[in-house]
XYZ file of C-alpha atoms in Angstrom:
488
model
C -24.142 6.255 -17.921
C -24.203 2.903 -16.327
C -28.220 2.479 -15.225
C -25.408 1.356 -11.739
C -24.753 5.667 -11.229
C -26.669 5.709 -8.520
C -26.179 2.426 -7.284
C -23.819 2.712 -4.096
C -20.012 1.327 -4.992
C -19.716 -1.821 -2.098
C -16.784 -3.431 -1.059
C -17.952 -7.821 -1.454
C -14.719 -9.639 -0.797
C -10.946 -8.381 0.804
C -7.823 -10.043 1.810
C -4.261 -8.840 2.285
C -0.442 -9.917 3.492
C 1.618 -7.506 5.734
C 5.105 -7.368 7.189
C 3.698 -9.455 10.411
C 0.698 -11.016 9.467
C 0.002 -13.073 6.570
C -4.257 -13.645 6.515
C -6.727 -10.805 6.946
C -7.291 -12.458 10.505
C -3.561 -12.227 10.997
C -3.966 -8.770 10.229
C -6.433 -8.440 12.623
C -4.762 -10.141 15.580
C -1.677 -7.953 15.067
C -3.678 -4.663 15.795
C -5.644 -5.276 18.240
C -2.659 -6.761 19.817
C -1.055 -3.918 19.411
C 2.189 -5.481 17.368
C 4.351 -4.782 15.400
C 5.049 -6.544 12.109
C 8.835 -5.164 11.144
C 12.465 -4.732 12.538
C 15.663 -5.896 10.744
C 15.783 -6.443 7.073
C 16.993 -10.249 6.547
C 20.686 -10.041 4.619
C 18.911 -10.919 1.211
C 16.841 -7.990 1.441
C 20.368 -5.634 3.130
C 23.863 -6.762 2.351
C 25.095 -4.818 5.199
C 28.589 -5.071 4.477
C 27.738 -3.772 0.594
C 25.060 -1.071 1.375
C 25.173 0.157 5.401
C 26.603 2.772 6.461
C 24.983 4.653 9.981
C 26.450 7.737 8.753
C 23.889 9.768 6.756
C 24.970 11.460 3.505
C 27.092 8.414 2.530
C 26.404 8.132 -1.482
C 24.969 4.084 -2.254
C 24.601 2.943 1.224
C 21.939 3.188 3.936
C 22.135 4.163 7.062
C 18.971 2.121 8.295
C 18.021 -1.467 8.078
C 14.847 -1.534 9.485
C 12.303 -2.954 7.224
C 9.233 -4.883 6.647
C 8.979 -8.125 4.933
C 6.280 -10.534 4.144
C 7.314 -14.449 3.983
C 7.335 -15.701 0.173
C 5.515 -18.946 0.672
C 4.798 -21.949 -2.068
C 1.635 -20.985 -4.384
C -1.589 -22.149 -4.094
C -2.546 -24.263 -6.386
C -5.394 -24.226 -6.119
C -6.155 -20.924 -5.999
C -3.381 -19.900 -9.195
C -3.162 -23.428 -11.263
C 0.216 -22.019 -12.582
C 2.315 -25.381 -14.016
C 5.443 -24.823 -11.942
C 7.200 -24.020 -15.634
C 5.091 -21.394 -16.196
C 5.669 -19.676 -12.239
C 9.249 -19.600 -13.253
C 8.742 -17.176 -16.019
C 6.776 -14.647 -13.336
C 8.103 -13.035 -10.876
C 7.800 -13.269 -6.957
C 5.994 -10.206 -6.354
C 3.331 -10.551 -9.548
C 3.275 -14.085 -7.919
C 2.310 -12.961 -4.464
C -0.931 -10.609 -5.723
C -2.571 -13.405 -7.719
C -2.976 -15.401 -4.493
C -4.215 -12.747 -2.394
C -6.121 -11.371 -5.474
C -7.764 -14.591 -5.700
C -8.329 -14.988 -2.275
C -10.097 -11.937 -2.314
C -12.005 -12.552 -5.099
C -12.857 -16.057 -2.979
C -14.069 -14.063 -0.057
C -16.366 -12.127 -2.295
C -18.294 -15.979 -2.353
C -17.199 -15.551 -5.587
C -15.296 -18.494 -8.137
C -12.993 -17.961 -11.479
C -15.083 -16.806 -14.656
C -17.664 -15.298 -12.443
C -21.297 -16.277 -14.585
C -22.840 -13.484 -12.046
C -20.831 -10.460 -13.278
C -20.187 -9.462 -16.782
C -17.444 -7.932 -16.982
C -14.601 -7.194 -14.182
C -11.685 -4.848 -14.050
C -8.675 -5.120 -12.258
C -6.156 -2.440 -11.115
C -3.232 -2.582 -8.872
C -0.994 0.290 -7.183
C 2.235 -1.004 -7.947
C 5.168 1.347 -9.244
C 6.918 -1.893 -10.555
C 9.815 -2.673 -8.214
C 10.137 -6.699 -8.233
C 12.588 -8.868 -6.537
C 14.033 -9.909 -9.989
C 13.577 -7.321 -12.924
C 16.941 -5.655 -11.556
C 19.000 -8.752 -11.859
C 17.220 -9.579 -15.213
C 18.497 -6.201 -16.534
C 21.854 -6.390 -15.000
C 22.526 -9.995 -16.954
C 20.874 -9.023 -19.466
C 23.270 -5.756 -20.269
C 25.921 -6.584 -18.525
C 28.495 -6.986 -21.596
C 27.769 -2.962 -22.519
C 28.450 -2.003 -18.680
C 31.467 -3.812 -18.945
C 32.193 -1.520 -21.421
C 34.021 1.317 -19.425
C 36.854 -1.365 -18.068
C 38.234 -0.445 -21.839
C 38.920 3.217 -19.973
C 41.108 2.100 -17.050
C 44.763 2.037 -18.612
C 45.762 -0.593 -16.439
C 43.452 -2.967 -17.974
C 44.680 -1.456 -21.980
C 47.866 -3.137 -21.091
C 46.946 -6.561 -20.250
C 47.181 -9.241 -23.251
C 44.200 -9.178 -25.524
C 43.446 -12.504 -24.669
C 43.629 -12.022 -20.829
C 41.074 -9.249 -20.816
C 38.614 -11.354 -23.168
C 39.604 -13.709 -20.636
C 38.598 -11.398 -17.817
C 35.272 -10.419 -19.203
C 33.964 -13.736 -20.162
C 34.134 -14.696 -16.261
C 32.951 -11.367 -15.122
C 30.323 -12.007 -17.497
C 29.739 -15.664 -16.438
C 29.715 -14.864 -12.853
C 27.197 -12.234 -12.839
C 24.497 -14.342 -15.303
C 25.487 -17.307 -12.905
C 23.064 -16.573 -10.279
C 20.869 -14.050 -12.173
C 17.296 -14.578 -14.269
C 17.964 -14.424 -17.621
C 16.071 -14.587 -21.400
C 15.502 -17.528 -24.145
C 14.064 -17.562 -27.014
C 11.878 -20.592 -25.346
C 11.530 -18.926 -21.852
C 10.524 -15.207 -22.125
C 10.131 -14.029 -18.204
C 7.450 -11.777 -17.837
C 8.722 -9.655 -14.656
C 6.891 -5.870 -15.725
C 4.931 -4.238 -13.551
C 1.946 -5.074 -16.274
C 2.466 -8.216 -14.502
C 0.549 -7.491 -10.781
C -2.383 -7.047 -12.817
C -2.489 -9.525 -16.035
C -1.611 -12.653 -14.760
C -4.570 -11.933 -11.390
C -6.793 -11.161 -13.859
C -5.348 -14.887 -15.968
C -6.123 -16.263 -13.388
C -8.902 -15.542 -12.528
C -10.646 -15.187 -15.616
C -11.565 -11.507 -15.878
C -12.351 -10.138 -18.856
C -12.428 -6.800 -18.180
C -9.361 -4.148 -18.503
C -6.414 -4.455 -16.451
C -4.566 -1.531 -15.072
C -1.529 -0.783 -13.300
C -1.161 2.492 -11.679
C 2.315 4.401 -9.580
C 0.879 7.354 -7.865
C 3.719 6.839 -5.089
C 2.140 6.535 -2.326
C -0.974 7.092 -3.251
C -1.191 4.281 -6.112
C -3.753 1.620 -3.975
C -6.653 4.882 -3.876
C -5.789 5.842 -6.642
C -6.348 2.410 -8.613
C -9.670 2.629 -6.533
C -10.918 5.758 -8.101
C -10.057 4.749 -11.516
C -11.860 1.369 -10.838
C -15.231 3.606 -9.516
C -14.686 5.436 -12.153
C -14.579 2.781 -14.442
C -17.661 0.840 -12.865
C -19.430 4.578 -12.922
C -19.489 5.032 -16.593
C -20.254 1.875 -17.223
C -17.175 0.138 -18.567
C -17.432 -2.359 -15.848
C -19.160 -3.758 -13.456
C -17.210 -4.661 -10.415
C -13.376 -4.329 -10.094
C -10.950 -6.231 -7.940
C -8.663 -3.102 -7.073
C -4.959 -3.800 -5.016
C -1.288 -2.869 -4.424
C 1.503 -4.558 -4.443
C 4.976 -4.117 -3.016
C 8.175 -5.035 -2.541
C 10.922 -4.020 -1.140
C 14.260 -4.527 -1.534
C 18.002 -2.245 -0.683
C 17.104 0.126 -3.427
C 14.174 1.558 -1.449
C 16.398 1.775 2.099
C 19.201 3.997 -0.931
C 16.345 6.084 -1.890
C 15.062 7.172 1.644
C 18.450 7.543 2.829
C 19.558 10.199 0.361
C 16.725 12.614 1.185
C 17.107 11.331 5.194
C 13.659 10.383 4.675
C 13.942 7.161 6.677
C 14.548 6.154 10.498
C 16.627 3.804 12.013
C 14.983 3.350 15.277
C 11.121 2.999 14.497
C 7.529 4.373 13.497
C 6.261 6.771 15.880
C 3.103 8.946 13.738
C 2.134 12.120 15.018
C 5.025 11.667 17.783
C 7.611 14.153 18.644
C 10.245 11.625 18.968
C 8.986 10.860 15.074
C 12.644 10.306 12.933
C 11.472 8.884 9.419
C 9.463 5.879 7.888
C 9.672 2.042 8.073
C 10.041 0.740 4.526
C 7.588 -1.992 3.763
C 6.017 -4.098 1.692
C 2.369 -5.461 0.692
C 0.125 -6.997 -0.371
C -3.622 -5.946 -0.433
C -6.513 -6.663 -2.987
C -10.288 -5.381 -2.472
C -13.692 -6.777 -4.619
C -15.587 -3.912 -5.424
C -19.053 -3.461 -7.180
C -22.445 -1.838 -6.621
C -24.711 -2.290 -3.953
C -27.198 -3.475 -6.112
C -25.679 -6.305 -8.135
C -24.144 -7.053 -4.833
C -27.575 -7.253 -2.868
C -28.418 -8.832 -6.744
C -26.329 -12.363 -6.560
C -26.535 -12.888 -2.115
C -22.857 -11.098 -2.399
C -21.299 -10.335 0.861
C -21.015 -6.728 1.740
C -18.340 -5.577 4.004
C -18.460 -1.807 3.331
C -19.763 1.374 1.328
C -17.511 3.612 -0.308
C -19.336 7.159 0.134
C -17.047 8.965 -1.286
C -13.208 9.318 -2.954
C -11.111 12.889 -3.445
C -7.948 13.398 -5.402
C -6.015 16.687 -6.019
C -2.958 17.336 -7.142
C -0.359 19.566 -4.535
C 1.293 21.488 -7.225
C 4.642 23.211 -7.319
C 6.227 22.808 -3.956
C 9.481 23.398 -2.124
C 10.536 20.265 -2.904
C 9.616 16.654 -3.843
C 9.327 15.698 -0.401
C 7.636 18.378 0.875
C 3.833 18.206 1.983
C 1.723 21.495 0.894
C -1.142 21.776 2.667
C -3.215 22.835 -0.269
C -3.631 19.761 -2.171
C -4.382 17.616 0.727
C -7.316 20.275 1.722
C -8.786 19.965 -1.491
C -8.404 16.355 -1.546
C -10.731 16.011 1.605
C -12.733 18.312 0.521
C -14.055 16.610 -2.594
C -14.322 13.780 -0.938
C -17.100 14.791 0.921
C -19.012 16.274 -1.885
C -22.440 15.351 -1.008
C -22.078 15.298 3.041
C -20.683 17.245 6.093
C -16.902 17.714 5.493
C -15.300 15.372 8.154
C -18.769 13.653 9.045
C -16.701 10.616 10.507
C -15.919 9.054 13.137
C -12.774 7.364 12.991
C -9.600 9.098 10.516
C -6.518 6.556 9.422
C -4.389 8.753 8.822
C -1.404 9.104 6.092
C 1.357 9.806 9.008
C 4.528 8.964 7.463
C 6.381 9.333 10.966
C 7.656 12.505 9.994
C 7.707 15.602 11.682
C 7.426 17.359 8.195
C 4.827 15.286 6.823
C 2.611 14.627 9.670
C 2.487 18.053 11.203
C 1.304 19.287 7.976
C -1.450 16.463 7.813
C -2.683 17.882 11.064
C -2.922 20.875 10.171
C -5.160 20.578 7.196
C -7.350 18.803 9.364
C -7.596 21.927 12.038
C -8.265 24.268 9.067
C -11.040 22.205 7.858
C -12.322 21.087 11.062
C -13.026 24.775 11.020
C -15.624 25.097 8.751
C -16.806 21.046 9.254
C -20.326 21.837 10.667
C -19.377 18.740 11.693
C -16.939 20.311 14.392
C -19.137 22.691 16.129
C -18.471 24.410 19.429
C -20.889 22.039 20.323
C -18.528 19.298 19.865
C -16.755 18.931 23.231
C -13.050 17.826 23.583
C -13.743 14.041 24.919
C -15.488 13.963 21.460
C -12.619 14.972 19.042
C -12.123 12.808 16.141
C -9.996 9.399 16.600
C -7.152 9.608 14.811
C -4.757 6.719 13.843
C -2.066 5.704 11.273
C -0.904 1.732 10.682
C 2.293 2.545 9.635
C 3.199 2.243 13.562
C 2.476 -1.670 13.207
C 3.649 -2.424 10.216
C 5.502 0.459 8.857
C 4.991 2.163 5.393
C 4.102 -0.489 2.879
C 4.426 2.537 0.198
C 1.604 1.767 -2.387
C -0.419 -0.395 -1.431
C -0.706 1.739 2.127
C -4.191 3.193 1.125
C -5.723 0.085 1.241
C -3.899 -1.735 3.280
C -5.482 0.855 5.964
C -8.803 0.753 4.670
C -8.692 -2.710 5.217
C -7.924 -1.703 8.679
C -10.938 0.595 9.406
C -12.939 -2.312 7.992
C -11.486 -4.414 10.561
C -11.830 -2.120 13.097
C -15.792 -1.850 11.650
C -16.537 -5.388 12.357
C -15.121 -5.072 15.527
C -16.768 -1.887 16.366
C -13.705 -1.292 18.436
C -10.413 0.853 17.152
C -7.185 -0.462 17.637
C -4.017 1.361 18.970
C -1.536 3.733 17.198
C 1.607 3.119 18.380
C 4.697 4.534 20.403
C 2.807 7.997 20.222
C 4.268 8.537 23.833
C 4.865 12.445 23.328
C 3.068 14.705 20.855
C 5.026 16.067 17.850
C 6.154 19.938 19.120
C 5.021 21.716 15.869
C 0.876 21.265 16.478
C -0.972 22.668 18.694
C -3.023 20.227 20.965
C -4.844 21.599 23.257
C -7.094 22.889 21.044
C -7.135 20.415 18.574
C -10.228 18.312 16.503
C -8.292 15.942 17.041
C -7.426 12.968 19.219
C -4.486 9.364 18.780
C -6.172 6.792 19.249
C -3.252 5.094 21.851
C -5.645 2.316 23.194
C -8.210 -0.324 22.009
C -11.345 1.570 22.008
C -14.998 1.344 21.572
C -16.022 2.324 17.942
C -17.954 5.690 18.998
C -21.301 5.770 19.112
C -22.500 9.394 19.144
C -23.413 9.708 15.282
C -25.508 6.602 15.646
C -28.569 7.830 15.547
C -27.914 10.086 12.435
C -25.829 7.810 9.848
C -23.629 4.359 9.639
C -20.958 4.187 11.368
C -18.244 6.335 9.323
C -14.513 6.661 8.581
C -11.784 8.191 6.061
C -8.259 7.539 4.378
C -5.542 9.421 3.101
C -3.036 8.445 1.256
C -0.533 11.130 0.340
C 2.014 10.430 -2.826
C 5.548 11.566 -2.618
C 5.657 14.480 -5.294
C 1.780 15.645 -4.366
C -0.806 13.058 -5.488
C -3.297 13.275 -2.940
C -6.518 10.891 -1.893
C -9.466 10.615 0.523
C -11.591 7.559 0.783
C -14.234 7.888 2.897
C -16.180 4.612 4.216
C -19.207 3.491 6.243
C -20.551 0.226 7.338
C -23.626 -1.367 5.357
C -27.623 -0.928 6.342
C -26.555 0.325 9.849
C -24.142 -2.763 10.564
C -21.620 -4.822 8.290
C -23.555 -7.065 6.805
C -20.593 -9.647 6.324
C -17.910 -10.749 8.956
C -15.122 -12.237 9.120
C -14.652 -15.961 7.962
C -12.391 -18.598 9.679
C -9.315 -19.551 7.709
C -6.950 -18.101 4.889
C -7.208 -14.910 3.866
C -10.823 -14.875 4.069
């Protein structure tokens, strides 16, 4: 057991890049000015001629062209000292995350190969979806893939020389615009690089781990990192999420009819599905003792993390309340259940998913002293979802939501959840213990004489892996404020 086992885990640095916002400051501006970061996907992400069909149920197509993207930009070599030749061997997704991770490290007032920290791990929520991996696989295996042509009678009737010419031309055309493997330059596009590249850039010596838990990935990564700190394996960690949005996501969600062709409307009766988006986020965490020892900034204190699995349910896409309730209960093991001022909800903007999450909160509120009969309707738990601004950033969603909460704490204000106009009819709002924030509101003050400002974030993955994180400001007030410039 670590000597710091009883010292709270604190957040000392953060950075992000999300649709419509290239930094934490820009993200704050987007939130408090109630802007939407997603929109029509560019042609290089969604070729309408090949993949779009407004009719639902068509195999291999998407009925929506909405999505969120983070524009690529030249690598900042001051943060990521990688040669141009080496850069070509890494996927754009991993390069972007490496820069965000380095920015979070800088935001924590740390430097590469930091001597004050003995061992820093890197834990990233990332499924492996990248810009170039699919093209590399196709280019590598195209000859084998073309073997099906031999089954076509018309092809077999062609002269042998013509057959060879066709196969050669098709193979060359496929490989011409796609990355290839060479003996002297092997591309490193696999998922592990999401953690390995950033760790290499910063000279980190701790474990490197990539976690795929669907939409709960980045919060599960946080849970894994905290466990490693608690057991003394490391004294600090960069925890992140990296999601790339391409046509594969749209087709997957379209086949399950889980995405919307209109907009993201969490908890609204007009909610018709999620908007698939991408995003990059990184937090630096350590113990409070270490942060104070080295005079590092403290952005927030993590008071609890709960995880649970739904178990077998009706389908992959149907959430179960039991698993969600268990994750929340575990996050408050040493505190009063739901004793928070604000909840940044998972809220995918699907009718079933949103209603299930709301019922989970109602059932837990019944047994929580935080919702006694004296808690009047005007004092309901405030609720919101950043998915209304930027869509669903999948593996990165949980930590991006946590950044939103930290921004709100720093500003002492809660930004609005957009497009909540007609409440979901599947839920009884008249007796609800929650209220959706529809305009910028001051942070609730009623509990401050008892405890610091406190909030929570939920992230639920398809297949039923649920996570819930409780965070509060440090020492009755956020010690470190957002700094000007960059992602700091």
